[in-house]
Coordinates of C-alpha atoms and ligand atoms in Angstrom, one line a residue:
M1 CA -1.7 12.9 25.4
N2 CA -1.4 9.3 25.5
T3 CA 1.2 8.4 22.8
Y4 CA 1.8 5.1 21.2
K5 CA 3.4 3.5 18.3
L6 CA 1.4 2.2 15.3
L7 CA 1.6 -1.3 14.4
T8 CA -0.8 -0.6 11.5
P9 CA -0.7 -0.4 7.7
G10 CA -0.5 3.5 7.4
P11 CA -0.8 6.0 8.7
L12 CA 2.3 4.6 10.5
T13 CA 4.8 5.6 12.8
T14 CA 7.1 8.3 11.5
T15 CA 10.3 9.9 12.7
E16 CA 10.4 13.3 14.6
T17 CA 12.5 14.8 12.0
V18 CA 9.7 13.8 9.3
K19 CA 7.1 15.4 11.7
E20 CA 9.4 18.5 12.4
A21 CA 9.5 19.1 8.7
M22 CA 5.9 20.1 8.6
L23 CA 6.8 23.2 11.0
T24 CA 7.3 25.4 7.8
D25 CA 4.4 27.1 5.9
H26 CA 5.2 27.2 2.2
C27 CA 3.6 29.1 -0.7
T28 CA 2.4 26.7 -3.3
W29 CA 3.6 28.8 -6.6
D30 CA 6.8 29.7 -5.1
N31 CA 9.9 28.3 -7.1
D32 CA 11.4 26.6 -4.1
Y33 CA 8.5 24.8 -3.6
K34 CA 7.9 23.7 -6.9
M35 CA 11.7 22.3 -7.1
I36 CA 10.7 20.2 -4.0
T37 CA 7.9 18.7 -6.0
Q38 CA 10.0 18.1 -9.1
N39 CA 12.5 16.5 -7.0
I40 CA 10.1 14.1 -5.3
R41 CA 8.8 13.1 -8.6
K42 CA 12.2 12.4 -9.8
R43 CA 13.1 10.4 -7.0
L44 CA 9.9 8.4 -7.0
I45 CA 10.8 7.2 -10.5
D46 CA 14.2 6.0 -9.4
L47 CA 12.6 4.2 -6.5
A48 CA 10.4 2.3 -9.1
N49 CA 13.5 1.1 -10.9
A50 CA 12.5 3.0 -14.0
A51 CA 14.1 5.7 -16.5
E52 CA 12.7 9.2 -16.7
E53 CA 12.4 9.1 -20.4
N54 CA 9.9 6.2 -20.4
Y55 CA 8.2 6.8 -16.9
T56 CA 6.7 10.1 -15.0
A57 CA 5.5 10.5 -11.6
V58 CA 2.2 12.3 -10.9
L59 CA 1.2 13.5 -7.3
L60 CA -2.3 13.8 -6.5
Q61 CA -4.1 15.4 -3.4
G62 CA -6.1 12.7 -1.4
S63 CA -5.6 9.6 0.0
G64 CA -4.4 6.4 -1.8
T65 CA -8.0 5.5 -3.0
Y66 CA -8.0 8.8 -5.0
G67 CA -4.9 7.6 -6.8
V68 CA -6.5 4.2 -7.8
E69 CA -9.7 5.9 -8.8
S70 CA -7.7 8.4 -10.8
V71 CA -6.0 5.8 -12.8
L72 CA -9.1 3.5 -13.4
T73 CA -11.3 6.5 -14.4
S74 CA -8.5 8.2 -16.5
S75 CA -7.2 5.1 -18.3
V76 CA -9.8 2.6 -19.2
G77 CA -12.0 4.8 -21.1
D78 CA -14.3 2.7 -23.3
G79 CA -12.1 -0.4 -22.7
V80 CA -12.7 -3.3 -20.2
V81 CA -10.7 -3.7 -17.2
L82 CA -10.0 -7.2 -15.8
L83 CA -9.9 -6.6 -12.1
I84 CA -8.1 -9.4 -10.1
T85 CA -9.2 -9.5 -6.6
N86 CA -8.4 -11.2 -3.3
G87 CA -9.4 -8.6 -0.9
A88 CA -11.1 -5.6 0.3
Y89 CA -8.7 -3.3 -1.9
G90 CA -9.3 -5.4 -4.8
K91 CA -13.0 -5.1 -4.1
R92 CA -12.4 -1.4 -4.0
M93 CA -11.6 -1.2 -7.5
V94 CA -14.7 -3.0 -8.2
Q95 CA -16.6 -0.4 -6.3
I96 CA -15.0 2.5 -8.2
C97 CA -15.7 0.8 -11.5
D98 CA -19.4 0.3 -10.5
Y99 CA -19.6 4.1 -9.6
A100 CA -17.9 5.4 -12.8
K101 CA -19.7 2.9 -15.0
I102 CA -16.4 1.5 -16.3
S103 CA -16.7 -2.0 -17.9
Y104 CA -15.1 -4.6 -15.9
L105 CA -14.7 -8.3 -15.4
E106 CA -13.9 -9.6 -12.0
Y107 CA -11.6 -12.7 -11.3
N108 CA -12.0 -13.2 -7.5
V109 CA -9.9 -15.7 -5.5
G110 CA -10.2 -16.4 -1.8
F111 CA -8.5 -14.1 0.8
A112 CA -5.7 -16.5 1.4
E113 CA -5.3 -17.6 -2.4
L114 CA -3.1 -16.2 -4.9
P115 CA -4.5 -15.5 -8.3
D116 CA -3.4 -17.8 -11.2
A117 CA -1.5 -16.4 -14.0
D118 CA -2.6 -19.3 -16.5
Y119 CA -6.2 -18.7 -15.5
V120 CA -5.6 -14.9 -16.3
E121 CA -4.4 -16.1 -19.7
Q122 CA -7.4 -18.2 -20.3
L123 CA -9.6 -15.1 -19.5
L124 CA -7.7 -13.0 -21.8
R125 CA -8.1 -15.7 -24.6
S126 CA -11.8 -16.0 -24.1
H127 CA -12.6 -12.2 -23.4
E128 CA -10.8 -10.3 -26.1
E129 CA -12.7 -7.2 -25.2
I130 CA -10.4 -6.9 -22.1
T131 CA -7.9 -4.0 -22.7
H132 CA -6.7 -3.5 -19.0
I133 CA -5.7 -5.7 -16.0
A134 CA -5.6 -4.2 -12.6
M135 CA -4.6 -5.9 -9.3
V136 CA -3.3 -5.3 -5.8
H137 CA 0.3 -6.2 -4.9
C138 CA 0.4 -6.5 -1.1
E139 CA -3.3 -7.0 -0.2
T140 CA -3.5 -5.2 3.1
T141 CA -6.7 -7.1 4.1
S142 CA -4.9 -10.2 4.9
G143 CA -1.3 -9.4 4.4
I144 CA -0.8 -11.7 1.3
L145 CA 1.8 -10.8 -1.2
N146 CA 0.3 -11.2 -4.9
D147 CA 2.7 -12.3 -7.5
I148 CA 2.4 -9.4 -9.9
E149 CA 5.4 -10.8 -11.9
S150 CA 3.5 -13.7 -13.5
I151 CA 0.5 -11.5 -13.9
A152 CA 2.6 -8.9 -15.7
R153 CA 4.2 -11.4 -18.0
V154 CA 0.7 -12.5 -19.3
A155 CA -0.5 -8.9 -19.4
K156 CA 2.6 -7.8 -21.5
A157 CA 2.5 -10.9 -23.8
H158 CA -1.1 -10.0 -24.6
N159 CA -0.5 -6.1 -24.9
K160 CA -2.7 -5.1 -22.2
T161 CA -2.3 -2.0 -20.0
F162 CA -1.3 -3.3 -16.6
I163 CA -2.2 -1.3 -13.4
V164 CA -0.9 -2.2 -9.8
D165 CA -2.1 -0.8 -6.5
A166 CA 1.1 -1.1 -4.6
M167 CA 0.0 1.3 -1.9
S168 CA 1.3 -0.9 1.0
S169 CA 4.3 -2.3 -0.7
F170 CA 5.9 0.7 -2.8
G171 CA 9.2 1.7 -0.9
G172 CA 9.0 -1.4 1.3
I173 CA 9.6 -3.9 -1.4
E174 CA 11.8 -3.6 -4.5
I175 CA 9.5 -3.5 -7.5
P176 CA 11.3 -3.5 -11.0
V177 CA 8.3 -1.3 -12.4
E178 CA 10.0 -0.9 -15.9
A179 CA 11.3 -4.5 -16.4
L180 CA 7.7 -5.7 -15.4
G181 CA 6.1 -3.2 -17.9
I182 CA 3.7 -1.8 -15.4
D183 CA 1.8 1.0 -16.9
F184 CA 0.6 2.5 -13.9
I185 CA 1.5 1.8 -10.3
I186 CA -0.1 3.7 -7.4
S187 CA 1.0 4.4 -3.8
S188 CA 0.4 7.0 -1.1
A189 CA 2.7 9.4 1.1
N190 CA 1.7 7.5 4.4
K191 CA 2.8 4.0 3.6
C192 CA 6.2 2.5 3.0
I193 CA 7.8 5.8 2.2
Q194 CA 7.1 6.8 5.7
G195 CA 5.6 10.1 5.4
V196 CA 2.2 11.4 6.7
P197 CA -1.2 11.1 4.9
G198 CA -2.2 13.7 2.5
F199 CA -1.5 12.6 -1.1
T200 CA -1.2 9.8 -3.4
F201 CA 1.3 9.3 -6.3
I202 CA 1.2 7.4 -9.5
I203 CA 4.2 6.2 -11.7
A204 CA 2.9 6.0 -15.1
K205 CA 4.5 4.9 -18.4
R206 CA 4.6 8.0 -20.4
D207 CA 3.0 6.5 -23.5
A208 CA 0.2 4.8 -21.5
L209 CA -0.3 8.1 -19.7
A210 CA -0.5 10.0 -23.1
Q211 CA -3.5 7.8 -24.0
T212 CA -5.5 8.9 -21.0
K213 CA -6.0 12.5 -22.2
G214 CA -9.5 13.6 -22.1
N215 CA -10.9 10.4 -20.8
C216 CA -11.5 11.3 -17.3
R217 CA -15.0 12.5 -16.4
S218 CA -14.0 13.9 -13.1
L219 CA -12.4 17.1 -12.9
S220 CA -10.3 16.6 -9.8
L221 CA -9.2 12.9 -10.4
D222 CA -8.1 13.6 -14.1
L223 CA -4.7 12.1 -14.2
Y224 CA -3.6 13.6 -17.4
A225 CA -4.6 17.1 -16.5
Q226 CA -2.8 16.7 -13.1
F227 CA 0.3 15.6 -15.0
E228 CA -0.1 18.3 -17.6
E229 CA 0.1 21.2 -15.0
M230 CA 2.7 19.5 -12.9
E231 CA 5.0 18.6 -15.8
K232 CA 5.2 22.3 -16.7
D233 CA 7.1 23.3 -13.6
G234 CA 5.9 21.3 -10.5
K235 CA 3.0 23.3 -9.6
W236 CA 0.0 21.3 -8.5
R237 CA -3.3 22.1 -10.2
F238 CA -5.2 22.7 -7.0
T239 CA -4.1 23.5 -3.5
S240 CA -1.5 21.2 -2.7
P241 CA -0.9 19.6 1.0
T242 CA 2.3 21.6 1.5
H243 CA 3.1 20.3 5.0
T244 CA 2.7 16.7 3.7
V245 CA 5.1 17.4 0.9
L246 CA 7.8 18.8 3.0
A247 CA 7.5 15.6 5.1
F248 CA 7.5 13.3 2.3
A249 CA 10.7 15.0 1.0
K250 CA 12.4 14.5 4.4
A251 CA 11.1 10.9 4.5
L252 CA 12.7 10.3 1.1
D253 CA 15.9 11.5 2.4
E254 CA 15.6 9.2 5.3
L255 CA 14.8 6.2 3.1
E256 CA 18.0 7.0 1.2
A257 CA 20.0 7.2 4.4
E258 CA 18.7 3.9 5.6
G259 CA 20.1 2.3 2.5
G260 CA 17.3 2.6 -0.1
V261 CA 14.4 0.2 -0.5
K262 CA 16.7 -3.0 -0.3
A263 CA 17.6 -2.1 3.3
R264 CA 14.2 -1.0 4.1
Q265 CA 12.8 -4.4 2.9
K266 CA 15.5 -6.2 5.0
R267 CA 14.4 -4.5 8.1
Y268 CA 10.7 -5.0 7.5
T269 CA 11.3 -8.5 6.4
E270 CA 13.3 -9.4 9.6
N271 CA 11.0 -7.7 12.0
N272 CA 8.0 -9.5 10.4
R273 CA 9.6 -12.9 10.4
T274 CA 10.7 -12.3 14.1
L275 CA 7.3 -11.3 14.9
I276 CA 5.6 -14.4 13.4
A277 CA 8.1 -16.7 15.1
N278 CA 7.5 -15.0 18.4
M279 CA 3.5 -15.1 18.1
R280 CA 3.7 -18.8 17.0
A281 CA 5.6 -19.5 20.0
L282 CA 2.9 -18.0 22.0
G283 CA 0.4 -20.1 20.3
F284 CA -0.9 -17.9 17.7
K285 CA -1.5 -18.9 14.2
T286 CA -1.3 -16.8 11.0
Y287 CA -4.0 -16.6 8.3
V288 CA -1.8 -16.4 5.2
A289 CA 0.4 -19.3 4.2
E290 CA 4.1 -18.7 4.8
E291 CA 5.4 -18.6 1.4
N292 CA 2.7 -16.2 0.5
Q293 CA 3.0 -13.9 3.6
S294 CA 4.3 -10.2 2.8
P295 CA 6.8 -8.5 5.1
I296 CA 4.3 -5.6 5.6
I297 CA 1.3 -6.9 7.9
T298 CA 0.2 -10.1 9.4
S299 CA -3.2 -11.5 10.2
F300 CA -3.3 -13.7 13.1
L301 CA -6.4 -15.8 14.1
Y302 CA -8.1 -15.3 17.4
P303 CA -7.5 -17.8 19.9
E304 CA -10.5 -20.0 20.5
N305 CA -10.9 -19.2 24.1
Q306 CA -14.0 -17.9 26.1
N307 CA -11.7 -15.5 27.9
F308 CA -10.4 -13.9 24.5
N309 CA -11.9 -10.4 23.7
F310 CA -10.1 -8.5 21.0
G311 CA -11.3 -5.0 22.4
E312 CA -9.6 -5.8 26.0
M313 CA -6.5 -7.1 24.1
Y314 CA -6.4 -3.9 22.1
E315 CA -6.7 -1.6 25.2
Y316 CA -4.2 -3.6 27.1
I317 CA -1.6 -3.3 24.4
K318 CA -2.4 0.4 23.7
E319 CA -1.8 1.2 27.5
R320 CA 1.5 -0.2 26.9
G321 CA 2.5 1.9 24.1
Y322 CA 1.3 0.3 20.9
A323 CA -1.7 0.2 18.5
I324 CA -2.7 -3.2 16.7
Y325 CA -5.3 -3.3 13.8
P326 CA -8.5 -5.3 13.7
G327 CA -8.9 -7.8 11.0
K328 CA -10.5 -7.5 7.8
V329 CA -11.0 -10.8 6.2
T330 CA -14.6 -11.8 6.4
D331 CA -14.3 -15.8 6.6
M332 CA -12.4 -15.9 10.0
D333 CA -11.9 -13.9 13.2
T334 CA -8.4 -12.4 12.8
F335 CA -6.4 -9.4 13.9
R336 CA -3.7 -7.6 12.2
I337 CA -0.2 -6.3 13.3
G338 CA 1.6 -4.1 10.9
N339 CA 5.4 -3.7 11.1
I340 CA 6.0 -1.1 8.6
G341 CA 7.1 2.6 9.6
E342 CA 9.7 3.3 12.4
I343 CA 9.5 -0.1 13.8
Y344 CA 12.7 -1.9 15.0
A345 CA 13.7 -5.1 16.5
E346 CA 13.3 -3.9 20.1
D347 CA 9.6 -2.9 19.4
I348 CA 9.1 -6.6 18.2
E349 CA 10.6 -7.9 21.3
K350 CA 8.3 -5.4 23.4
I351 CA 5.2 -6.3 21.7
T352 CA 5.9 -9.8 22.1
E353 CA 6.3 -9.2 25.8
I354 CA 2.9 -7.4 26.0
F355 CA 1.1 -10.4 24.2
R356 CA 2.8 -12.7 26.5
S357 CA 1.7 -11.0 29.7
F358 CA -2.0 -10.3 28.1
L359 CA -2.2 -13.9 27.7
E360 CA -0.9 -14.9 31.2
V361 CA -3.2 -12.4 32.7
K362 CA -6.2 -13.9 30.9
N363 CA -5.1 -17.2 31.4
I364 CA -5.1 -18.3 27.7
R365 CA -2.7 -19.5 25.2
G366 CA -3.1 -18.4 21.4
D367 CA -4.1 -21.8 20.0
E368 CA -6.1 -23.1 23.1
K369 CA -9.6 -24.7 22.3
Ligands
LIG401 C1 -3.9 1.8 2.2 C2 -4.4 1.0 1.0 C3 -5.3 1.6 -0.2 C4 -5.7 3.1 0.2 O1 -6.4 3.3 1.2 P1 -6.8 5.0 1.6 O2 -7.4 4.6 2.8 O3 -7.4 5.4 0.5 O4 -5.4 5.5 1.8 C5 -5.5 1.0 -1.1 N1 -4.8 -0.1 -1.5 C6 -4.0 -0.9 -0.6 C7 -3.6 -2.1 -0.9 C8 -3.8 -0.3 0.9 O5 -3.0 -0.9 1.6

C-alpha cells in the first residue's frame, strides 16, 4: 500500500505507538477498561485548565459532529441559541438546529472575518430571548482562529450558556476553559490530541450539564444520559470504540511527554509559520489575514495560471509522500495544508521542496497572473 503523511485537519498522522495501542481487544465492562475511560476523563479536564469539582468530561461514540449535535440538542431546550458563524462548521450548527427544530438566531460574518463582540452584545440586548451562544474556535474551513475570549466575556456578563466547538484546536492551543467560563467545549479523538477517529468528547461545566437532564429528544445523543452512566464507574452507555479509546490513552501519554499543550502549540505554530513563509517565497498567497491565522491549518489561494490544476498538484504531492486538502471557502479558489499531527520541521522542508518542484515542472509561480 502506498503510504503518505496527512497534512489535513484530521484524521491526521499518528505515531506508530498510538497505532500499536490498538492491537489489543478489550472487554467493555471490565474494570481495567473502565479505569482507562475514567483516567481519560480526568486528564481531559486538566487539559482544559479546569477543576474537577466544577467540570466533567463526557466521551461519546461518533465523530466530532455527534458531540456538537449532542450538546445543542441536550442543552438549548426551549431556549434560543445565538449561532455565530464564519465557516462550514458554524453552518453545521445551523443545520443541526434546523433538523432538531431548535430555535436560533444566526450572526454570520464572512469566511475571513472575525465576529465582533460588541455586535454580539447588541444582539443580546435587542434579543432578550437568547439563552445560549455557540461558536467555533478554529474554523477549519478557512483556518481562521476566532476570538472566543471576547465573546466569552460578553456571554458571561449576560449570563448566557456558552458553547464552543474547539474540535480542531483543543489540545493544540491552550484554552483556559474555566477562566473563560465556557459551559460546553467539544473536540474529538482524531484532532490535536493525535488519536484515531471513533469518539468525540465534551468538557462541561457541571451545573450547566445538570440542567440538560431530560432535554434531549435523541436517545444516543443524550448528553446527560451518557454522563450519568459514565460517571458511575466509567462504563459507556452503548458499545464503546475500545481500540480508539486505547489509542487515545496512548496519545494523551505522548502529549504529556511532548511537554503538554504548550509545547504542542509551539511545534504547531513554528511549523505553520515556516510553512507560510516558505509558501509565500514560492509566490502563494494566504486567504486569512496573518493576525487571524490559526497555527492549525492554512488556506492558500490557487495561482492564477492556466497551467495550474489542483487535482494534478494533489497527485504530484501524494506520490511524494504527503496528502494535502482541497479548499472549503466558497468565495475563492483555495487549497488547504494542515500541520497538526506527527508533522515536524523536516516535513515542512520536504513539502516546500515538493511544491517548488511542482511549480518548476509546470512552469508557474504561485502568484503569476
Ligand atoms: C473536524 C471538525 C468538526 C467535526 O467534524 P467530523 O467530521 O464530524 O469529525 C467540527 N468542527 C470543526 C471546527 C472541525 O474541524
